[in-house]
């Protein structure tokens, strides 16, 4: 009986998060692994910025962002301690920040700088690949 109640509490909490995120215009992302369910909500916070909060460990999130960045383009600057990577992708500069919100929650923010039209599609792609890779690294 206790197990069923705990399961219902988790389902209700996830439903409440989904409703709140949809009211704010956010797009929720879920990754389920054997050991945990990772909840990440991603949203556009500007014309050229996407950000999301996740419960992936900082170390795993950094490793994932670094790996995806090396694949996507040329890293100009990096600082693991500050959680910052500046990336050059197809003549577009991408600033990636990992901000520690609490002990368990980290924020991933990706800003695209381009002289013409912002390439937000590239930011979304890097964001989703980094979160997926971070989730994979976290379950090890």
mmCIF file of C-alpha atoms in Angstrom:
data_model
loop_
_atom_site.group_PDB
_atom_site.id
_atom_site.type_symbol
_atom_site.label_atom_id
_atom_site.label_comp_id
_atom_site.label_asym_id
_atom_site.label_seq_id
_atom_site.Cartn_x
_atom_site.Cartn_y
_atom_site.Cartn_z
ATOM 1 C CA UNK A 1 0.000 0.000 0.000
ATOM 2 C CA UNK A 2 2.822 2.381 0.891
ATOM 3 C CA UNK A 3 4.569 1.703 -2.415
ATOM 4 C CA UNK A 4 1.451 2.509 -4.416
ATOM 5 C CA UNK A 5 1.002 5.819 -2.558
ATOM 6 C CA UNK A 6 4.607 6.861 -3.205
ATOM 7 C CA UNK A 7 4.211 6.048 -6.900
ATOM 8 C CA UNK A 8 1.039 8.116 -7.125
ATOM 9 C CA UNK A 9 2.795 11.031 -5.420
ATOM 10 C CA UNK A 10 5.535 10.971 -8.062
ATOM 11 C CA UNK A 11 2.985 10.838 -10.887
ATOM 12 C CA UNK A 12 1.018 13.746 -9.410
ATOM 13 C CA UNK A 13 4.199 15.781 -8.934
ATOM 14 C CA UNK A 14 5.251 15.214 -12.556
ATOM 15 C CA UNK A 15 1.760 16.151 -13.753
ATOM 16 C CA UNK A 16 1.892 19.372 -11.724
ATOM 17 C CA UNK A 17 5.311 20.231 -13.187
ATOM 18 C CA UNK A 18 4.031 19.603 -16.723
ATOM 19 C CA UNK A 19 1.015 21.847 -16.197
ATOM 20 C CA UNK A 20 3.115 24.646 -14.694
ATOM 21 C CA UNK A 21 5.709 24.409 -17.465
ATOM 22 C CA UNK A 22 3.101 24.481 -20.216
ATOM 23 C CA UNK A 23 1.489 27.573 -18.695
ATOM 24 C CA UNK A 24 4.878 29.315 -18.780
ATOM 25 C CA UNK A 25 5.502 28.367 -22.413
ATOM 26 C CA UNK A 26 8.220 25.837 -21.602
ATOM 27 C CA UNK A 27 8.870 22.598 -23.396
ATOM 28 C CA UNK A 28 9.478 19.767 -20.918
ATOM 29 C CA UNK A 29 11.953 16.998 -21.696
ATOM 30 C CA UNK A 30 12.067 13.655 -19.875
ATOM 31 C CA UNK A 31 14.783 11.026 -19.869
ATOM 32 C CA UNK A 32 14.136 7.753 -18.123
ATOM 33 C CA UNK A 33 16.926 5.414 -17.172
ATOM 34 C CA UNK A 34 17.123 2.273 -15.065
ATOM 35 C CA UNK A 35 18.106 4.175 -11.947
ATOM 36 C CA UNK A 36 16.311 7.509 -12.214
ATOM 37 C CA UNK A 37 14.038 9.781 -14.188
ATOM 38 C CA UNK A 38 15.712 13.031 -15.172
ATOM 39 C CA UNK A 39 13.455 16.042 -15.545
ATOM 40 C CA UNK A 40 14.627 18.924 -17.667
ATOM 41 C CA UNK A 41 12.529 21.833 -18.784
ATOM 42 C CA UNK A 42 13.872 23.817 -21.702
ATOM 43 C CA UNK A 43 12.577 27.151 -22.926
ATOM 44 C CA UNK A 44 13.551 30.036 -25.145
ATOM 45 C CA UNK A 45 14.288 33.066 -22.981
ATOM 46 C CA UNK A 46 15.138 35.394 -25.828
ATOM 47 C CA UNK A 47 15.446 35.618 -29.564
ATOM 48 C CA UNK A 48 18.811 33.883 -29.448
ATOM 49 C CA UNK A 49 18.908 32.083 -26.064
ATOM 50 C CA UNK A 50 17.617 28.750 -24.840
ATOM 51 C CA UNK A 51 17.971 27.542 -21.262
ATOM 52 C CA UNK A 52 16.797 24.727 -19.066
ATOM 53 C CA UNK A 53 17.168 23.415 -15.536
ATOM 54 C CA UNK A 54 18.172 19.821 -14.915
ATOM 55 C CA UNK A 55 19.093 17.506 -12.071
ATOM 56 C CA UNK A 56 22.060 16.024 -13.960
ATOM 57 C CA UNK A 57 25.258 16.248 -11.893
ATOM 58 C CA UNK A 58 27.456 19.250 -12.747
ATOM 59 C CA UNK A 59 30.446 17.048 -13.633
ATOM 60 C CA UNK A 60 28.375 14.886 -15.994
ATOM 61 C CA UNK A 61 26.670 17.897 -17.569
ATOM 62 C CA UNK A 62 30.044 19.593 -18.151
ATOM 63 C CA UNK A 63 31.524 16.462 -19.724
ATOM 64 C CA UNK A 64 28.481 16.119 -21.990
ATOM 65 C CA UNK A 65 28.521 19.778 -23.074
ATOM 66 C CA UNK A 66 32.269 19.622 -23.719
ATOM 67 C CA UNK A 67 31.948 16.457 -25.803
ATOM 68 C CA UNK A 68 29.049 17.819 -27.884
ATOM 69 C CA UNK A 69 30.896 21.133 -28.352
ATOM 70 C CA UNK A 70 34.017 19.411 -29.686
ATOM 71 C CA UNK A 71 31.892 17.487 -32.180
ATOM 72 C CA UNK A 72 29.828 20.483 -33.353
ATOM 73 C CA UNK A 73 32.557 23.088 -33.814
ATOM 74 C CA UNK A 74 35.794 24.685 -32.631
ATOM 75 C CA UNK A 75 36.091 25.612 -28.956
ATOM 76 C CA UNK A 76 37.527 29.136 -28.587
ATOM 77 C CA UNK A 77 37.429 29.429 -24.781
ATOM 78 C CA UNK A 78 36.585 27.093 -21.952
ATOM 79 C CA UNK A 79 36.533 27.172 -18.165
ATOM 80 C CA UNK A 80 35.293 24.141 -16.277
ATOM 81 C CA UNK A 81 35.354 26.038 -12.964
ATOM 82 C CA UNK A 82 33.181 28.866 -14.343
ATOM 83 C CA UNK A 83 31.054 26.510 -16.445
ATOM 84 C CA UNK A 84 31.704 28.408 -19.663
ATOM 85 C CA UNK A 85 32.434 27.351 -23.241
ATOM 86 C CA UNK A 86 32.629 29.639 -26.258
ATOM 87 C CA UNK A 87 32.183 27.724 -29.470
ATOM 88 C CA UNK A 88 32.532 28.631 -33.155
ATOM 89 C CA UNK A 89 30.023 26.723 -35.297
ATOM 90 C CA UNK A 90 29.732 27.581 -39.001
ATOM 91 C CA UNK A 91 30.772 31.243 -38.467
ATOM 92 C CA UNK A 92 28.326 31.527 -35.558
ATOM 93 C CA UNK A 93 29.534 32.098 -32.004
ATOM 94 C CA UNK A 94 27.788 30.040 -29.346
ATOM 95 C CA UNK A 95 28.174 30.826 -25.627
ATOM 96 C CA UNK A 96 27.358 27.896 -23.348
ATOM 97 C CA UNK A 97 26.981 28.388 -19.589
ATOM 98 C CA UNK A 98 26.336 25.885 -16.839
ATOM 99 C CA UNK A 99 25.044 27.670 -13.748
ATOM 100 C CA UNK A 100 24.738 25.834 -10.450
ATOM 101 C CA UNK A 101 21.303 26.814 -9.068
ATOM 102 C CA UNK A 102 21.239 24.571 -5.990
ATOM 103 C CA UNK A 103 23.241 21.600 -4.800
ATOM 104 C CA UNK A 104 21.248 19.296 -7.109
ATOM 105 C CA UNK A 105 19.920 21.576 -9.876
ATOM 106 C CA UNK A 106 22.014 23.018 -12.719
ATOM 107 C CA UNK A 107 20.950 25.434 -15.442
ATOM 108 C CA UNK A 108 22.200 25.034 -19.000
ATOM 109 C CA UNK A 109 22.024 28.264 -21.023
ATOM 110 C CA UNK A 110 23.039 28.486 -24.684
ATOM 111 C CA UNK A 111 23.228 31.829 -26.491
ATOM 112 C CA UNK A 112 23.851 32.113 -30.231
ATOM 113 C CA UNK A 113 25.538 35.237 -31.599
ATOM 114 C CA UNK A 114 25.302 35.834 -35.316
ATOM 115 C CA UNK A 115 25.389 38.994 -37.421
ATOM 116 C CA UNK A 116 22.310 37.982 -39.379
ATOM 117 C CA UNK A 117 19.386 35.865 -38.297
ATOM 118 C CA UNK A 118 20.064 33.985 -35.023
ATOM 119 C CA UNK A 119 20.587 30.252 -35.502
ATOM 120 C CA UNK A 120 18.470 29.105 -32.562
ATOM 121 C CA UNK A 121 18.050 25.694 -34.216
ATOM 122 C CA UNK A 122 21.748 25.019 -33.558
ATOM 123 C CA UNK A 123 21.317 25.989 -29.899
ATOM 124 C CA UNK A 124 18.335 23.646 -29.555
ATOM 125 C CA UNK A 125 20.302 20.805 -31.114
ATOM 126 C CA UNK A 126 23.316 21.307 -28.822
ATOM 127 C CA UNK A 127 20.988 21.649 -25.807
ATOM 128 C CA UNK A 128 19.101 18.425 -26.479
ATOM 129 C CA UNK A 129 22.241 16.423 -27.313
ATOM 130 C CA UNK A 130 24.051 17.698 -24.199
ATOM 131 C CA UNK A 131 21.104 16.818 -21.940
ATOM 132 C CA UNK A 132 20.756 13.359 -23.495
ATOM 133 C CA UNK A 133 24.491 12.681 -23.147
ATOM 134 C CA UNK A 134 24.508 14.054 -19.589
ATOM 135 C CA UNK A 135 21.631 11.736 -18.679
ATOM 136 C CA UNK A 136 23.566 8.814 -20.117
ATOM 137 C CA UNK A 137 26.672 9.755 -18.119
ATOM 138 C CA UNK A 138 24.638 10.227 -14.918
ATOM 139 C CA UNK A 139 23.233 6.716 -14.979
ATOM 140 C CA UNK A 140 26.681 5.072 -14.942
#
